[in-house]
Amino acid sequence: WMVLANRAMAIFAIWTTATLLLIAKQSTQEQKNLVRERTRELRESEIRSQEAQRIANIGSWQQTIAGENYESGDLYWSNETYRIFGLQPGEQTPTAELFFDRIHPDDRERHKEAFAQATTGGGLFICDHRIVLPSGEVRYVQERGEVILDDAGRPMRSFGTVQDISEVKRAEDALRESEKSLRLITDNIPALISYVDNE
């Protein structure tokens, strides 16, 4: 009787172990399938995001802030951010130093002040400034970002967007020049000028 009982217990133990392994294997396979599906969805979402940024000419960035120096820490650029700064995606590792080197020398201090204000209390910042590409071309960009503080009120990370607004700025400059020229002409001709509309 004891021998039969021991054999029955052994068979039960083997069956239980085999069943648990089968369940674990199925669960593992289901988990792998789920991970694969989520990975595919994330990849597709990233592709859609990159395409939307390319069409809108808006790049995104994210930075971890290390210690008191907000110019240190890891920096991430989207593909469109690379292109806006005149680089191929992944051509260089983005760093705060690389970014500040690209800012036009006359605009660096203004950008630092805008960012520093956001780091003291957290929150949003907006800054229009020029960048100088490796080719020497000057572009106008608008940066919008937000600084996140930790529980102690220290800046922890920041993220935001950068948009190439060169065409808008050039159109504004051309309009200002045109208005200036027109004003110069009208102020210096010895004749009466009037404007009449349909009314």
mmCIF file of C-alpha atoms in Angstrom:
data_model
loop_
_atom_site.group_PDB
_atom_site.id
_atom_site.type_symbol
_atom_site.label_atom_id
_atom_site.label_comp_id
_atom_site.label_asym_id
_atom_site.label_seq_id
_atom_site.Cartn_x
_atom_site.Cartn_y
_atom_site.Cartn_z
ATOM 1 C CA TRP A 1 0.000 0.000 0.000
ATOM 2 C CA MET A 2 2.779 2.460 0.897
ATOM 3 C CA VAL A 3 4.585 1.702 -2.358
ATOM 4 C CA LEU A 4 1.416 2.391 -4.341
ATOM 5 C CA ALA A 5 0.815 5.571 -2.367
ATOM 6 C CA ASN A 6 4.368 6.754 -3.014
ATOM 7 C CA ARG A 7 4.042 5.965 -6.706
ATOM 8 C CA ALA A 8 0.727 7.817 -6.875
ATOM 9 C CA MET A 9 2.292 10.803 -5.125
ATOM 10 C CA ALA A 10 5.222 10.739 -7.533
ATOM 11 C CA ILE A 11 2.924 10.541 -10.553
ATOM 12 C CA PHE A 12 0.809 13.363 -9.140
ATOM 13 C CA ALA A 13 3.929 15.472 -8.532
ATOM 14 C CA ILE A 14 5.185 14.836 -12.096
ATOM 15 C CA TRP A 15 1.747 15.636 -13.559
ATOM 16 C CA THR A 16 1.472 18.807 -11.464
ATOM 17 C CA THR A 17 4.963 19.946 -12.443
ATOM 18 C CA ALA A 18 4.296 19.213 -16.122
ATOM 19 C CA THR A 19 0.981 21.092 -15.970
ATOM 20 C CA LEU A 20 2.574 24.080 -14.252
ATOM 21 C CA LEU A 21 5.390 24.116 -16.799
ATOM 22 C CA LEU A 22 2.848 23.992 -19.630
ATOM 23 C CA ILE A 23 0.868 26.858 -18.093
ATOM 24 C CA ALA A 24 4.069 28.832 -17.527
ATOM 25 C CA LYS A 25 5.147 28.137 -21.095
ATOM 26 C CA GLN A 26 1.767 29.309 -22.438
ATOM 27 C CA SER A 27 1.880 32.379 -20.185
ATOM 28 C CA THR A 28 5.431 33.109 -21.311
ATOM 29 C CA GLN A 29 4.402 32.748 -24.964
ATOM 30 C CA GLU A 30 1.398 35.014 -24.388
ATOM 31 C CA GLN A 31 3.653 37.539 -22.677
ATOM 32 C CA LYS A 32 6.118 37.379 -25.565
ATOM 33 C CA ASN A 33 3.286 37.895 -28.045
ATOM 34 C CA LEU A 34 2.005 40.832 -26.010
ATOM 35 C CA VAL A 35 5.493 42.373 -25.823
ATOM 36 C CA ARG A 36 5.910 41.896 -29.591
ATOM 37 C CA GLU A 37 2.535 43.541 -30.253
ATOM 38 C CA ARG A 38 3.266 46.486 -27.944
ATOM 39 C CA THR A 39 6.728 46.917 -29.507
ATOM 40 C CA ARG A 40 5.185 46.987 -32.989
ATOM 41 C CA GLU A 41 2.584 49.545 -31.876
ATOM 42 C CA LEU A 42 5.285 51.738 -30.304
ATOM 43 C CA ARG A 43 7.410 51.533 -33.458
ATOM 44 C CA GLU A 44 4.439 52.547 -35.634
ATOM 45 C CA SER A 45 3.592 55.377 -33.248
ATOM 46 C CA GLU A 46 7.203 56.608 -33.375
ATOM 47 C CA ILE A 47 7.144 56.523 -37.193
ATOM 48 C CA ARG A 48 3.888 58.534 -37.270
ATOM 49 C CA SER A 49 5.333 61.026 -34.774
ATOM 50 C CA GLN A 50 8.536 61.453 -36.810
ATOM 51 C CA GLU A 51 6.541 61.981 -40.016
ATOM 52 C CA ALA A 52 4.281 64.552 -38.344
ATOM 53 C CA GLN A 53 7.349 66.427 -37.048
ATOM 54 C CA ARG A 54 8.938 66.383 -40.510
ATOM 55 C CA ILE A 55 5.796 67.743 -42.183
ATOM 56 C CA ALA A 56 5.324 70.481 -39.553
ATOM 57 C CA ASN A 57 9.073 71.216 -39.409
ATOM 58 C CA ILE A 58 8.941 70.871 -35.615
ATOM 59 C CA GLY A 59 11.481 68.801 -33.709
ATOM 60 C CA SER A 60 11.311 67.580 -30.134
ATOM 61 C CA TRP A 61 13.965 67.279 -27.449
ATOM 62 C CA GLN A 62 14.343 66.056 -23.894
ATOM 63 C CA GLN A 63 17.091 66.656 -21.347
ATOM 64 C CA THR A 64 17.913 65.326 -17.912
ATOM 65 C CA ILE A 65 19.415 68.024 -15.713
ATOM 66 C CA ALA A 66 22.394 66.942 -13.624
ATOM 67 C CA GLY A 67 23.124 68.903 -10.466
ATOM 68 C CA GLU A 68 23.185 72.686 -10.481
ATOM 69 C CA ASN A 69 24.432 72.952 -14.050
ATOM 70 C CA TYR A 70 21.486 72.797 -16.435
ATOM 71 C CA GLU A 71 23.926 72.580 -19.338
ATOM 72 C CA SER A 72 24.868 69.037 -18.287
ATOM 73 C CA GLY A 73 22.892 65.823 -18.435
ATOM 74 C CA ASP A 74 21.704 63.531 -21.193
ATOM 75 C CA LEU A 75 20.039 65.112 -24.199
ATOM 76 C CA TYR A 76 17.712 63.480 -26.746
ATOM 77 C CA TRP A 77 16.844 64.965 -30.168
ATOM 78 C CA SER A 78 14.190 63.696 -32.542
ATOM 79 C CA ASN A 79 15.169 63.189 -36.188
ATOM 80 C CA GLU A 80 13.591 66.512 -37.170
ATOM 81 C CA THR A 81 15.587 68.358 -34.502
ATOM 82 C CA TYR A 82 18.770 67.004 -36.073
ATOM 83 C CA ARG A 83 17.617 68.231 -39.502
ATOM 84 C CA ILE A 84 16.688 71.682 -38.188
ATOM 85 C CA PHE A 85 20.212 71.985 -36.779
ATOM 86 C CA GLY A 86 21.711 70.980 -40.136
ATOM 87 C CA LEU A 87 22.701 67.437 -39.152
ATOM 88 C CA GLN A 88 21.702 63.961 -40.268
ATOM 89 C CA PRO A 89 19.749 62.025 -37.616
ATOM 90 C CA GLY A 90 22.242 60.263 -35.340
ATOM 91 C CA GLU A 91 25.229 61.978 -36.989
ATOM 92 C CA GLN A 92 26.418 63.325 -33.627
ATOM 93 C CA THR A 93 25.450 62.656 -30.053
ATOM 94 C CA PRO A 94 23.418 65.700 -28.980
ATOM 95 C CA THR A 95 24.906 67.534 -26.007
ATOM 96 C CA ALA A 96 24.142 70.856 -24.343
ATOM 97 C CA GLU A 97 27.535 72.078 -25.560
ATOM 98 C CA LEU A 98 26.690 71.213 -29.181
ATOM 99 C CA PHE A 99 23.329 72.952 -28.824
ATOM 100 C CA PHE A 100 24.793 76.158 -27.359
ATOM 101 C CA ASP A 101 27.530 76.189 -30.012
ATOM 102 C CA ARG A 102 24.773 76.265 -32.644
ATOM 103 C CA ILE A 103 22.966 79.247 -31.070
ATOM 104 C CA HIS A 104 23.954 82.557 -32.680
ATOM 105 C CA PRO A 105 26.477 84.288 -30.362
ATOM 106 C CA ASP A 106 24.234 87.371 -30.054
ATOM 107 C CA ASP A 107 21.286 85.234 -28.862
ATOM 108 C CA ARG A 108 22.988 82.896 -26.376
ATOM 109 C CA GLU A 109 22.563 85.084 -23.306
ATOM 110 C CA ARG A 110 18.870 85.685 -24.011
ATOM 111 C CA HIS A 111 18.287 81.942 -24.393
ATOM 112 C CA LYS A 112 20.141 81.151 -21.156
ATOM 113 C CA GLU A 113 18.073 83.745 -19.280
ATOM 114 C CA ALA A 114 14.771 82.335 -20.609
ATOM 115 C CA PHE A 115 15.768 78.800 -19.625
ATOM 116 C CA ALA A 116 17.162 79.863 -16.240
ATOM 117 C CA GLN A 117 13.883 81.618 -15.371
ATOM 118 C CA ALA A 118 11.995 78.382 -16.018
ATOM 119 C CA THR A 119 14.446 76.371 -13.885
ATOM 120 C CA THR A 120 13.984 78.577 -10.816
ATOM 121 C CA GLY A 121 10.260 78.013 -10.500
ATOM 122 C CA GLY A 122 9.574 75.291 -13.011
ATOM 123 C CA GLY A 123 7.196 75.833 -15.851
ATOM 124 C CA LEU A 124 7.146 76.890 -19.462
ATOM 125 C CA PHE A 125 9.549 78.965 -21.495
ATOM 126 C CA ILE A 126 9.411 80.305 -25.043
ATOM 127 C CA CYS A 127 12.410 81.740 -26.834
ATOM 128 C CA ASP A 128 12.904 82.827 -30.448
ATOM 129 C CA HIS A 129 16.546 82.824 -31.472
ATOM 130 C CA ARG A 130 18.910 82.238 -34.355
ATOM 131 C CA ILE A 131 21.047 79.168 -34.941
ATOM 132 C CA VAL A 132 24.106 78.841 -37.133
ATOM 133 C CA LEU A 133 24.373 75.623 -39.140
ATOM 134 C CA PRO A 134 27.682 73.884 -39.941
ATOM 135 C CA SER A 135 27.340 75.311 -43.474
ATOM 136 C CA GLY A 136 27.208 78.846 -42.052
ATOM 137 C CA GLU A 137 23.511 79.270 -42.876
ATOM 138 C CA VAL A 138 21.547 81.191 -40.231
ATOM 139 C CA ARG A 139 18.078 79.970 -39.299
ATOM 140 C CA TYR A 140 15.456 81.364 -36.968
ATOM 141 C CA VAL A 141 13.874 78.914 -34.531
ATOM 142 C CA GLN A 142 11.270 79.076 -31.817
ATOM 143 C CA GLU A 143 11.840 76.914 -28.777
ATOM 144 C CA ARG A 144 9.047 75.979 -26.407
ATOM 145 C CA GLY A 145 9.806 73.905 -23.368
ATOM 146 C CA GLU A 146 8.955 73.000 -19.819
ATOM 147 C CA VAL A 147 11.196 72.380 -16.828
ATOM 148 C CA ILE A 148 10.153 69.708 -14.308
ATOM 149 C CA LEU A 149 11.296 70.108 -10.695
ATOM 150 C CA ASP A 150 11.847 67.368 -8.124
ATOM 151 C CA ASP A 151 10.222 67.357 -4.665
ATOM 152 C CA ALA A 152 12.980 69.631 -3.319
ATOM 153 C CA GLY A 153 12.320 72.220 -6.059
ATOM 154 C CA ARG A 154 15.480 71.432 -8.041
ATOM 155 C CA PRO A 155 15.305 71.177 -11.846
ATOM 156 C CA MET A 156 15.218 67.512 -12.784
ATOM 157 C CA ARG A 157 14.472 67.386 -16.505
ATOM 158 C CA SER A 158 13.179 69.489 -19.342
ATOM 159 C CA PHE A 159 11.500 68.751 -22.629
ATOM 160 C CA GLY A 160 10.057 70.694 -25.494
ATOM 161 C CA THR A 161 9.961 71.509 -29.178
ATOM 162 C CA VAL A 162 12.014 73.506 -31.642
ATOM 163 C CA GLN A 163 10.436 74.876 -34.825
ATOM 164 C CA ASP A 164 12.154 76.385 -37.854
ATOM 165 C CA ILE A 165 10.457 79.780 -38.299
ATOM 166 C CA SER A 166 12.988 81.180 -40.796
ATOM 167 C CA GLU A 167 10.423 81.775 -43.551
ATOM 168 C CA VAL A 168 8.088 83.633 -41.191
ATOM 169 C CA LYS A 169 10.941 85.810 -39.882
ATOM 170 C CA ARG A 170 12.175 86.600 -43.406
ATOM 171 C CA ALA A 171 8.633 87.540 -44.476
ATOM 172 C CA GLU A 172 8.306 89.801 -41.402
ATOM 173 C CA ASP A 173 11.694 91.408 -42.165
ATOM 174 C CA ALA A 174 10.706 91.942 -45.827
ATOM 175 C CA LEU A 175 7.409 93.523 -44.761
ATOM 176 C CA ARG A 176 9.202 95.841 -42.319
ATOM 177 C CA GLU A 177 11.676 96.883 -45.035
ATOM 178 C CA SER A 178 8.822 97.489 -47.463
ATOM 179 C CA GLU A 179 6.937 99.624 -44.914
ATOM 180 C CA LYS A 180 10.140 101.514 -44.129
ATOM 181 C CA SER A 181 10.774 102.221 -47.820
ATOM 182 C CA LEU A 182 7.174 103.315 -48.371
ATOM 183 C CA ARG A 183 7.310 105.586 -45.328
ATOM 184 C CA LEU A 184 10.586 107.092 -46.558
ATOM 185 C CA ILE A 185 9.041 107.812 -49.967
ATOM 186 C CA THR A 186 5.801 109.283 -48.600
ATOM 187 C CA ASP A 187 7.657 111.440 -46.061
ATOM 188 C CA ASN A 188 9.924 112.953 -48.705
ATOM 189 C CA ILE A 189 7.796 113.693 -51.757
ATOM 190 C CA PRO A 190 6.249 117.167 -52.069
ATOM 191 C CA ALA A 191 2.758 115.953 -52.870
ATOM 192 C CA LEU A 192 -0.478 115.123 -51.102
ATOM 193 C CA ILE A 193 -1.089 111.394 -50.810
ATOM 194 C CA SER A 194 -4.481 110.037 -49.881
ATOM 195 C CA TYR A 195 -5.978 106.589 -49.514
ATOM 196 C CA VAL A 196 -9.583 105.979 -50.543
ATOM 197 C CA ASP A 197 -11.481 102.758 -50.065
ATOM 198 C CA ASN A 198 -14.867 101.608 -51.454
ATOM 199 C CA GLU A 199 -16.736 103.502 -48.752
#
